[in-house]
XYZ file of C-alpha atoms in Angstrom:
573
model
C 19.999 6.427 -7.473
C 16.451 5.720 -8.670
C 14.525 8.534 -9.104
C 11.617 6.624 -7.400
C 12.675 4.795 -4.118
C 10.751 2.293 -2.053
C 11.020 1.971 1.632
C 10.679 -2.064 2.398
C 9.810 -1.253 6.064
C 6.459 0.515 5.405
C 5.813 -1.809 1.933
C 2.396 -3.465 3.444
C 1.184 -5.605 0.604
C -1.368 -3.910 -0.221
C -0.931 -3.867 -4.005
C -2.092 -0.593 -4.771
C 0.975 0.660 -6.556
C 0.539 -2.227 -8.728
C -3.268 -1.652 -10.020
C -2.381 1.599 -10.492
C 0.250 1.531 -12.056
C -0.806 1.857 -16.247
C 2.260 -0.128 -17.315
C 2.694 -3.126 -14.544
C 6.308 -1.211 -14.019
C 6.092 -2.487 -10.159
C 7.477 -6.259 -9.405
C 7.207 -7.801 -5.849
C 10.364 -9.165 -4.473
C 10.040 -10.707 -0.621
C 6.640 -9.055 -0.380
C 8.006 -5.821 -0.959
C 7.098 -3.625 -4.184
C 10.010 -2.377 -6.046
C 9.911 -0.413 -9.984
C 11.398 -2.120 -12.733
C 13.119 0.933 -14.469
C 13.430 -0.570 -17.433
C 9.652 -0.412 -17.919
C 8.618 2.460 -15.382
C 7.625 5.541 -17.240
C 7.576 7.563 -14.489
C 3.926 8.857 -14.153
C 3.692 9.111 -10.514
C 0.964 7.615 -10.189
C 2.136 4.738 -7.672
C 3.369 7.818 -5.432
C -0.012 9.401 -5.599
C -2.102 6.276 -4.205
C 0.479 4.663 -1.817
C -1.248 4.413 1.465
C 2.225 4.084 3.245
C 4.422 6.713 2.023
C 6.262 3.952 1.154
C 7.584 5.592 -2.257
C 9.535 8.977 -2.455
C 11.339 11.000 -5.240
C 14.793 11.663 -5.591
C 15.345 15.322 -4.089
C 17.354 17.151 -6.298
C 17.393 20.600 -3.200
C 20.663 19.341 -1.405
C 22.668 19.182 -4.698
C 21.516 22.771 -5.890
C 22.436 23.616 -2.521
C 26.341 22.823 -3.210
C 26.518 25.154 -6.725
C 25.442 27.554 -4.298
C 28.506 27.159 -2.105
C 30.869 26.052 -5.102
C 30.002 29.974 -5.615
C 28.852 28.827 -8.890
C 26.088 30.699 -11.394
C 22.605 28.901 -11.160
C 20.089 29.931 -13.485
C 16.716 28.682 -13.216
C 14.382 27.531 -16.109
C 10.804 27.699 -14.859
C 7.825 26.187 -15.632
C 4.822 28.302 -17.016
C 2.819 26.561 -14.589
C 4.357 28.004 -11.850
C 2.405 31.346 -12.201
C -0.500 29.432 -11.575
C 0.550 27.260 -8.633
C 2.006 29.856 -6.627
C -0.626 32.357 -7.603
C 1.506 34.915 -8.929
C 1.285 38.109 -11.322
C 4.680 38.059 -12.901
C 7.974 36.435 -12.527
C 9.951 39.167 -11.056
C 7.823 38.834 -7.921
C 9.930 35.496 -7.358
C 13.190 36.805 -8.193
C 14.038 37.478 -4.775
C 13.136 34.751 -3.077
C 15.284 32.842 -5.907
C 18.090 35.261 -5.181
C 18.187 34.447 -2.092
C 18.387 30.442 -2.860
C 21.421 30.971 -4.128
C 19.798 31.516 -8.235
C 21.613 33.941 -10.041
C 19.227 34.256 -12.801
C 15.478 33.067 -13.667
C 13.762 32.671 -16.827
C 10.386 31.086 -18.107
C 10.799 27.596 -19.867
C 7.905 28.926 -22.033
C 11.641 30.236 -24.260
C 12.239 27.026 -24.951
C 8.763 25.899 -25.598
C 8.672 28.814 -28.164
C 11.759 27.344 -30.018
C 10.555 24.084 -29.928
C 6.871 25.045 -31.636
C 9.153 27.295 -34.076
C 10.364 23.628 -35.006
C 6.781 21.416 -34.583
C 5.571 24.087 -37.007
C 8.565 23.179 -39.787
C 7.299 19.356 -39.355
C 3.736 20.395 -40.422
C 5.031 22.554 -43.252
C 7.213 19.668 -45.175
C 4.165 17.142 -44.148
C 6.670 14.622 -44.725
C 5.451 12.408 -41.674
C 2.860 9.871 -41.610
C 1.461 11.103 -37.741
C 2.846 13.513 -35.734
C 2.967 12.841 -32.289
C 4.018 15.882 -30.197
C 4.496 16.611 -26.467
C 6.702 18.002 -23.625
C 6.005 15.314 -21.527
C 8.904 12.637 -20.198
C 6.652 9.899 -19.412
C 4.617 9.903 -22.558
C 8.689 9.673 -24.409
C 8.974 7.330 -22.099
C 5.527 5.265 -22.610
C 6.030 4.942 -26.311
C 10.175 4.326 -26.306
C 9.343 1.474 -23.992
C 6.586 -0.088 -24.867
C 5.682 1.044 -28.239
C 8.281 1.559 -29.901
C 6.975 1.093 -33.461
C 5.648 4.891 -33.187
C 9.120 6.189 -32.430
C 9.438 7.065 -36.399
C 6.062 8.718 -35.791
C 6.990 11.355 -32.997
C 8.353 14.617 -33.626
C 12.181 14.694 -33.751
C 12.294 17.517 -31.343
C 13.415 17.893 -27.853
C 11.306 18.945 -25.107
C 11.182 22.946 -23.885
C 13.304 21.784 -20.792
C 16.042 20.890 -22.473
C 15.982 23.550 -25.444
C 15.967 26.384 -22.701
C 18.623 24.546 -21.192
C 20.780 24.761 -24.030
C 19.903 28.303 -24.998
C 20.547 29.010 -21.063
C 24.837 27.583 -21.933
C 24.922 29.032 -25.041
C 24.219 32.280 -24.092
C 26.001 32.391 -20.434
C 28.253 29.916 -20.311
C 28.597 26.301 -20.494
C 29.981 26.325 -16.853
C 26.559 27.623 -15.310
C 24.757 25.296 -14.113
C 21.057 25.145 -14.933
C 17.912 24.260 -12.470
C 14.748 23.137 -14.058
C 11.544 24.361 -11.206
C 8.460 22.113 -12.539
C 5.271 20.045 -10.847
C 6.994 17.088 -13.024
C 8.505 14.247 -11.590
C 9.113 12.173 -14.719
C 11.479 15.904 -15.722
C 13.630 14.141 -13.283
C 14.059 11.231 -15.053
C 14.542 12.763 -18.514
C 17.471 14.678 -16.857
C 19.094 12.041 -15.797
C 18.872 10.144 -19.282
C 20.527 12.951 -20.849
C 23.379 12.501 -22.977
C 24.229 16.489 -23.531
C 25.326 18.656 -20.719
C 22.584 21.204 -20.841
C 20.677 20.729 -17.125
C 22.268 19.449 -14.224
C 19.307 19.372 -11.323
C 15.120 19.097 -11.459
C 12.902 20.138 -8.416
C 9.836 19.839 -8.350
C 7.084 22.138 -6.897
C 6.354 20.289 -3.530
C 10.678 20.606 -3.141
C 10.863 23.925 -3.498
C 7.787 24.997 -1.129
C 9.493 23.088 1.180
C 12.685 24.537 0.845
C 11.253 28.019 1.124
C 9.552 26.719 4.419
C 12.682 25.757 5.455
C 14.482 29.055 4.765
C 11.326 30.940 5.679
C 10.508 32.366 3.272
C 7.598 33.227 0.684
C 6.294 35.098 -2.558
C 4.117 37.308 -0.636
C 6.729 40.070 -0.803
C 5.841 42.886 -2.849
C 9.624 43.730 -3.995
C 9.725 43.101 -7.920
C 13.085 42.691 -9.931
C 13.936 43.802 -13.374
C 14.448 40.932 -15.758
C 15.282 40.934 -19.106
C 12.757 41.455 -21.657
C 13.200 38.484 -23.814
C 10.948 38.896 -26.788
C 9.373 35.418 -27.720
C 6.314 33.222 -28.642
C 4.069 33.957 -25.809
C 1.376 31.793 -26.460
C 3.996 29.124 -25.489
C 2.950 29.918 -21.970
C -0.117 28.172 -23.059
C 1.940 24.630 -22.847
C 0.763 23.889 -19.154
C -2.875 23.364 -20.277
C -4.291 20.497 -22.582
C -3.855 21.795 -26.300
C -1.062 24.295 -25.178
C 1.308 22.951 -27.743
C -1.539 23.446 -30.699
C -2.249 27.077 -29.468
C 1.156 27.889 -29.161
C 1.084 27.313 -33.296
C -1.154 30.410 -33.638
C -2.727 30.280 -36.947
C -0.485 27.477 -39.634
C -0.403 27.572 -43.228
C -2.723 25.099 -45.004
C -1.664 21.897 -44.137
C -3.321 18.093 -44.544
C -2.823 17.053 -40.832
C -5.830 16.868 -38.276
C -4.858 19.077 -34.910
C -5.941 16.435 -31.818
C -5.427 16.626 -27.975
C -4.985 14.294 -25.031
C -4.360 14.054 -21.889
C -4.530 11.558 -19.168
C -2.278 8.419 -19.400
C -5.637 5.722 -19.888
C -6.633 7.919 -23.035
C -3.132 8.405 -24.387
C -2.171 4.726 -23.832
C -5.896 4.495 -26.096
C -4.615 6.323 -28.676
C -0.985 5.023 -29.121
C -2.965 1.230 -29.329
C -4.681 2.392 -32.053
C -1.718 3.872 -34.230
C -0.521 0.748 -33.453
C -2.997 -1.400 -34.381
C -5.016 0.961 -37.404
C -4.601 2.481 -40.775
C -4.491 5.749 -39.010
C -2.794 8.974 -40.673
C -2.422 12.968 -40.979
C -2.814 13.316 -37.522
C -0.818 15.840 -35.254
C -1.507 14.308 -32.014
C -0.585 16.314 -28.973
C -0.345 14.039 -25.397
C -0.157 14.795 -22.052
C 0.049 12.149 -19.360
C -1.480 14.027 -16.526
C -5.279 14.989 -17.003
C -4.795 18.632 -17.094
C -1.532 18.526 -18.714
C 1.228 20.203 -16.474
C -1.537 21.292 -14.310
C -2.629 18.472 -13.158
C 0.901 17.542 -12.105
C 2.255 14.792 -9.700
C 4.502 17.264 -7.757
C 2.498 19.982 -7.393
C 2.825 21.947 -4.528
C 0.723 21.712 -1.314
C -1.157 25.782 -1.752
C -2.875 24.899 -5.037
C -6.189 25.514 -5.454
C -6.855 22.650 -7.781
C -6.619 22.568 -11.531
C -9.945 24.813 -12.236
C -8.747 28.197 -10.858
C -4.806 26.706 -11.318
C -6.352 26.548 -15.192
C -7.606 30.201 -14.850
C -4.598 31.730 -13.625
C -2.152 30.520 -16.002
C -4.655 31.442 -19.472
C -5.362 35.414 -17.647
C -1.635 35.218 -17.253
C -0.749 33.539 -21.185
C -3.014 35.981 -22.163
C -1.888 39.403 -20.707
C 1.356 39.488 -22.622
C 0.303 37.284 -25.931
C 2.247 38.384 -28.555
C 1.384 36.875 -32.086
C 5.004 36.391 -33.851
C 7.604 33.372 -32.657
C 10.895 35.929 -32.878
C 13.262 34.459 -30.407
C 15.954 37.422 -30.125
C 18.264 36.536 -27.684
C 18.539 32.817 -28.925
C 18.730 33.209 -32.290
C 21.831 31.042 -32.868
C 23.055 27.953 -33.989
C 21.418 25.695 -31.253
C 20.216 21.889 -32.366
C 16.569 20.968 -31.230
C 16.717 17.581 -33.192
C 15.822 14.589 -30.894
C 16.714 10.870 -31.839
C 14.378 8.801 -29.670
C 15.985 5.021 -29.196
C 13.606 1.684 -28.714
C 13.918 0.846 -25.120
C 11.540 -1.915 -24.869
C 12.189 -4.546 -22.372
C 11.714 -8.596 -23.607
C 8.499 -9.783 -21.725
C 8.003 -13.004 -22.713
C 4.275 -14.755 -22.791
C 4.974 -18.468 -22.330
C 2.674 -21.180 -23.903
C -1.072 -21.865 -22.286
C -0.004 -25.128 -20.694
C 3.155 -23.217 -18.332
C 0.417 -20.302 -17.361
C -2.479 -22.918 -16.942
C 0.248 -24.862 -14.062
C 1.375 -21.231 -12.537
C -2.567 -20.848 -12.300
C -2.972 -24.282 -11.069
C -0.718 -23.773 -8.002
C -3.297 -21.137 -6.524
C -6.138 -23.646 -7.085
C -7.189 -22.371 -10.454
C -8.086 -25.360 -12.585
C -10.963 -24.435 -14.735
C -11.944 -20.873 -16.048
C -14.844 -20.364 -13.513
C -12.306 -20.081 -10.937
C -10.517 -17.742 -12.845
C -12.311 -14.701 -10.855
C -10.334 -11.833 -12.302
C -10.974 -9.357 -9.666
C -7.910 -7.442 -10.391
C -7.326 -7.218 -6.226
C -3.232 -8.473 -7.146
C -3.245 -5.184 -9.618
C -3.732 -7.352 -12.733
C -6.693 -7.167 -14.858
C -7.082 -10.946 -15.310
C -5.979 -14.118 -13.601
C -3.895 -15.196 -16.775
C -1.717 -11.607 -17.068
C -0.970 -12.123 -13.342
C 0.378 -15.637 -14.412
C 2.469 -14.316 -17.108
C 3.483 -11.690 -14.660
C 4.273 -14.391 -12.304
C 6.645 -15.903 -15.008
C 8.587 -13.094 -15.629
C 9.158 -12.942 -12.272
C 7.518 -9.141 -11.817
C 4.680 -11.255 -9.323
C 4.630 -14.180 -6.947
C 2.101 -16.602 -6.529
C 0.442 -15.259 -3.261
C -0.010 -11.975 -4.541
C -3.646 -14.129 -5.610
C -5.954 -12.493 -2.452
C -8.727 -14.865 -2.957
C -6.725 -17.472 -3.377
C -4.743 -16.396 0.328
C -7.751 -15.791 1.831
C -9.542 -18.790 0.878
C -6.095 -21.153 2.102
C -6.565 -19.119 5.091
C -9.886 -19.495 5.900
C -9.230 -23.104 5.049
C -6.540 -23.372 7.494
C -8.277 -22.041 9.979
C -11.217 -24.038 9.563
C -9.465 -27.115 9.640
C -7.518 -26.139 13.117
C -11.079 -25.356 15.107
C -12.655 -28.365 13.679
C -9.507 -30.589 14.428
C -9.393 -29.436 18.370
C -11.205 -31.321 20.744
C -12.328 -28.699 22.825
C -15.612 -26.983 21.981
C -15.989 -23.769 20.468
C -19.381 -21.947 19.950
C -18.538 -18.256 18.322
C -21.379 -15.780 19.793
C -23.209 -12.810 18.544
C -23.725 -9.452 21.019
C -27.170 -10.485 20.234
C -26.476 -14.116 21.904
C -27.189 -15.851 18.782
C -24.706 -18.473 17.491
C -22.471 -17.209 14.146
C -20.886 -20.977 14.437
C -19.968 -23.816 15.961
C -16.829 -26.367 16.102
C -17.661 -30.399 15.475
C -16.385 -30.456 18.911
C -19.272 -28.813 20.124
C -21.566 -30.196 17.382
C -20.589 -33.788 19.037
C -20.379 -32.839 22.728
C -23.976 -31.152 22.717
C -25.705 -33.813 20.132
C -25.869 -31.469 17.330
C -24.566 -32.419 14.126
C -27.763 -32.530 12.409
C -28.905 -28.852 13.732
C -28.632 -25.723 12.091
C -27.049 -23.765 14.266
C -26.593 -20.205 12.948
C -28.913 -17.181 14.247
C -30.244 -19.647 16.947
C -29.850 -18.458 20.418
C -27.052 -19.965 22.378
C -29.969 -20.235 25.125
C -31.694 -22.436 23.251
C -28.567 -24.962 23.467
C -26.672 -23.485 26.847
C -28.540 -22.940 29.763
C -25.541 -20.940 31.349
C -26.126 -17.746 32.642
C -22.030 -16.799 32.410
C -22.525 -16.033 29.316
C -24.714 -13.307 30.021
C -22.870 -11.805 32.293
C -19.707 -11.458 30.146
C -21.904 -10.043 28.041
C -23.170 -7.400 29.655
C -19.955 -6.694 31.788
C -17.448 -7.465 28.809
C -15.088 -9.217 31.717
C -13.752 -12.668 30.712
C -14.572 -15.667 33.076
C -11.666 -18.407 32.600
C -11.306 -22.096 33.546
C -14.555 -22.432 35.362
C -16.104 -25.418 35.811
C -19.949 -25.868 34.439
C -22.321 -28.917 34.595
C -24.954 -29.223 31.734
C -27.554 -31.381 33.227
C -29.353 -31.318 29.917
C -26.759 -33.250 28.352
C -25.162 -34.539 31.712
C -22.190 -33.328 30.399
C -19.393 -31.647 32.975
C -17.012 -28.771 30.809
C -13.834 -26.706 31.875
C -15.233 -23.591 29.914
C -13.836 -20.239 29.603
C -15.764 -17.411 28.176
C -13.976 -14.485 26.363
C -15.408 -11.027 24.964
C -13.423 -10.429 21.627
C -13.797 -6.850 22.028
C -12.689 -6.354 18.013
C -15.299 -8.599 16.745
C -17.807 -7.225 18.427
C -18.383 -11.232 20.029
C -18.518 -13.928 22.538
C -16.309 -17.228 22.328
C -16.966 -19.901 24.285
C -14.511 -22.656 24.734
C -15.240 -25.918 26.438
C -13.295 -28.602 27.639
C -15.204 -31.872 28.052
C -14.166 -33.038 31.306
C -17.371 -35.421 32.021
C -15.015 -38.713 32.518
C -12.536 -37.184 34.593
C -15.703 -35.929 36.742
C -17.295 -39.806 36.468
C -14.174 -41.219 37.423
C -13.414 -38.633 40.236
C -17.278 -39.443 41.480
C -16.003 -43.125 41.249
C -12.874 -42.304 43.303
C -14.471 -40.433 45.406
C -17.270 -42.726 46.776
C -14.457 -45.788 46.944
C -12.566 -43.233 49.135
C -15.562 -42.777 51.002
C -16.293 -46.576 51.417
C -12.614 -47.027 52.443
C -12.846 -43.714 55.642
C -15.902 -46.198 56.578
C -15.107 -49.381 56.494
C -11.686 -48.126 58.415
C -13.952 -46.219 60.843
C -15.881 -49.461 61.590
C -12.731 -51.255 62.128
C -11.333 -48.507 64.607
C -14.657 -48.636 66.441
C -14.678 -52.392 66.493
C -10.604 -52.235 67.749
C -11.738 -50.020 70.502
C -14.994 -51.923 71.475
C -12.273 -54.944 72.034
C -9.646 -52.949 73.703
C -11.966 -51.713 76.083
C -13.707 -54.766 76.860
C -10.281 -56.289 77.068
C -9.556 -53.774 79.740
C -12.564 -54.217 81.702
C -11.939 -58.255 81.583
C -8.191 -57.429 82.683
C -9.417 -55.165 85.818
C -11.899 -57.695 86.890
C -8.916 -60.297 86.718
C -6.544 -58.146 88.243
C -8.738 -57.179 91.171
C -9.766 -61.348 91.963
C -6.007 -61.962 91.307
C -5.398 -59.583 94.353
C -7.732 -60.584 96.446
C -7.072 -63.959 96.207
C -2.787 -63.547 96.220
C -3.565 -61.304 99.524
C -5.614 -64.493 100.999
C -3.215 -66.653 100.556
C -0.381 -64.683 101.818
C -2.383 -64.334 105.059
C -3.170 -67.493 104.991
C 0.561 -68.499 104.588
C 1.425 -66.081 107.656
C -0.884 -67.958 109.683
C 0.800 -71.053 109.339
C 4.091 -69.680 109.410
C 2.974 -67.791 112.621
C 3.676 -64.901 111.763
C 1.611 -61.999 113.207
C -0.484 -60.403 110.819
């Protein structure tokens, strides 16, 4: 398991792991960050400005949690800059709480930082090496193995205080115990893992064990104290939290020819290692620390600290109330190796030719060196490392946020002005921010500047003041411009998160035309059928009259001549 893991699901693309990040240890894979081991050196630092929580540290808590039931011994090796992060007086007022963890023992790393200075002292006395570069932290081992490895010969042969208190812990107890280191380091993690030797078998960090006390409720604010053994040694190795610790914890050398420097922060160590590199540069006993602060300033510090000024104050009244002067180690004086072979673990990273990165650059529309902006927004510091980056697969093209936001914009700009529908964007003020060809064409406007004028001064439609002041949408209503004599299906939307009116038009003045056209032949038709009714019924009815009067004189004149008939028949009437 990696000792830093990524969870896709809340990986937002924001890049931030990448700028930060002092070694460009971070690729992007499907849009999702993920560290390239081989390269990370395990500062932290992409844990410390991820906006997401996206990245979290291997927990080391559940698998101390199963010596304790194994019933096996558990000794703890604790940082000196523990004092100072949990405020406390003197390591036996944590002994309990430990004890009840499931610890069977505690003890101070600053043991093995005493051996270890025993030993950087020996380097400076045979001033057999060109520079000596000295610390206990991981992820400066880890800087220089990996990507400057041409200083290995030039660091000090000695392992760091973890792991010589870790061996001292198994030679002295047992090789069966198993040993705990409790630091604010996550990189310790790391260096644990890479071990070779079985000397430490789990790493938690500050921030895990506050949370495991939380969880077992309980705290350091117990008065009880414990006896521990009195184990006489170098106290000024308690010093080792702070920048310079490892010099102080030298005391007073003989004569020597090397130059005693200190640094901290990753920017100014990564500084310094580029110029051993690259200079002339000798006699120097360089002590580095990747945190600014040292150990103080860790990345796993726990959430109570007061910050690394009274952190800093703490740990030198606390160095300095039981500073002893000689480096006797009596318990661990034995035959225990601190010797440390460090191996070049540098990863290929190949820089192609200037015509491959000048295409990669050319596919995110970079064709000359003025568009080159190198604003460092992908977490590279110029256009062409991205490229490079790009090559060796650790970045993807789109990472470029100019570049994505200019396509975008472009895109977007080319679907308004391709609708045919109208579109006038609207300040809260009611002045125009912009306006579509559509509208440009519909309103006779393509030679107008537009922007800051008030949409007044083009729309005399007082909808859009009342969605202004109201905020309620009016959709699909229909609106004649007589200035224009144009007819439009309009709707008018509030965009409540832009702060901004949008007015959509569709241009419906032929349908209306054609409808009027319609409209008025329908018309003509009703009348023209009217006139022929009226005409139909004139004739029927004069019809009818002309058949009454025809009827009636047919009558009289059939009833005359059947009387008449009668007559001559004679027939009575």
């Amino acid at each position: 398991m990696s000792t830093i893991q990524f969870k896709e699901v809340n990986c937002k693309n924001c890049y931030k792991c990448v700028r930060s990040c002092p070694v460009k240890a971070i690729s992007l894979k499907n849009d999702h960050a993920q560290v390239i081991e081989e390269e990370c050196v395990f500062c932290g630092k992409c844990l410390q400005v991820c906006p997401q929580n996206a990245k979290s540290v291997k927990n080391d808590v559940e698998k101390v949690k199963g010596f304790a039931d194994k019933k096996l011994k558990i000794y703890a090796s604790i940082a000196p800059s523990f004092m100072a992060a949990f405020n406390l007086q003197d390591l036996r007022q944590a002994y309990s709480v430990f004890k009840k963890l499931g610890f069977t023992y505690i003890e101070e790393t600053a043991v093995g930082a005493s051996a270890v200075s025993a030993e950087y002292q020996k380097l400076l006395e045979k001033k057999q090496m060109k520079n000596i570069i000295t610390t206990a932290c991981p992820t400066i081992v880890s800087l220089i193995e990996k990507h400057y490895p041409e200083l290995i010969e030039q660091m000090a042969p000695v392992v760091s205080p973890m792991v010589a208190h870790g061996k001292m812990l198994k030679e002295l107890y047992g090789s069966r115990i198993k040993v705990v280191f409790i630091g604010p380091c996550l990189s310790k993690k790391q260096e644990c893992k890479e071990l070779e030797e079985d000397v430490l078998d789990a790493v938690i960090t500050f921030e895990e064990l506050e949370q495991w006390m939380k969880d077992e409720n309980l705290s350091f604010d117990s008065t009880e104290e414990a006896e521990l053994k009195n184990i006489e040694f170098n106290f000024n190795a308690r010093y080792y939290p702070t920048p310079g610790g490892i010099i102080k914890s030298l005391g007073s050398p003989k004569k020597h020819n090397y130059k005693l420097m200190k640094f901290d922060g990753l920017d100014r160590c990564i500084e310094v290692l580029e110029q051993l590199r690259n200079d002339k540069v000798k006699d120097y006993f360089i002590e580095m620390n990747s945190c600014r602060g040292a150990c103080l300033g860790g990345t796993c510090m726990n959430s109570e600290n007061p910050g690394y000024l009274i952190m800093r104050e703490r740990l030198l009244e606390y160095a300095h109330k039981s500073s002893l002067s000689h480096n006797t180690i009596m318990e661990y004086d034995r035959e225990i190796s601190l010797t440390k072979a460090f191996k070049n673990k540098s990863n290929s990273y190949i820089v192609p030719e200037d015509k491959i990165i000048e295409d990669i650059l050319s596919k995110i529309g970079k064709y000359t060196k003025e568009q080159e902006l190198n604003c460092g927004a992908c977490g590279y510091m110029t256009c062409r490392d991205k490229a490079v980056a790009v090559y060796n697969k650790k970045a993807e093209l789109h990472m470029c946020v100019p570049y994505m936001r200019e396509r975008a914009e472009s895109i977007s700009n080319v679907i308004i002005n391709s609708t045919p529908n109208a579109i006038f964007a609207v300040t809260e003020e009611l002045t125009v921010q912009e306006a579509n060809m559509a509208a440009r064409r519909l309103f006779n406007l393509e030679c107008e500047e537009l922007q800051n004028r008030s949409i007044f001064d083009i729309l005399d439609c007082l909808d859009i003041l009342t969605v202004n002041d109201t905020k309620q949408n009016i959709l699909n209503s229909k609106y004649t411009y007589l200035k224009y004599n144009v007819v439009v299906e309009q709707s008018i939307l509030y965009l409540k998160e832009n702060h901004m009116l949008m007015i959509v038009m569709k241009d419906i003045t032929k349908d209306e035309k054609q409808n009027q056209k319609l409209n008025k032949v329908r018309s003509e038709t009703i009348e023209i059928a009217q006139k022929v009714i009226d005409k139909q019924m004139r004739v029927a009815q004069e019809i009818a009259s002309l058949l009454g009067e025809t009827t009636a004189e047919t009558k009289v004149a059939l009833t005359k001549l059947k009387k008449s008939m009668q007559v001559e028949m004679g027939e009575e009437i």
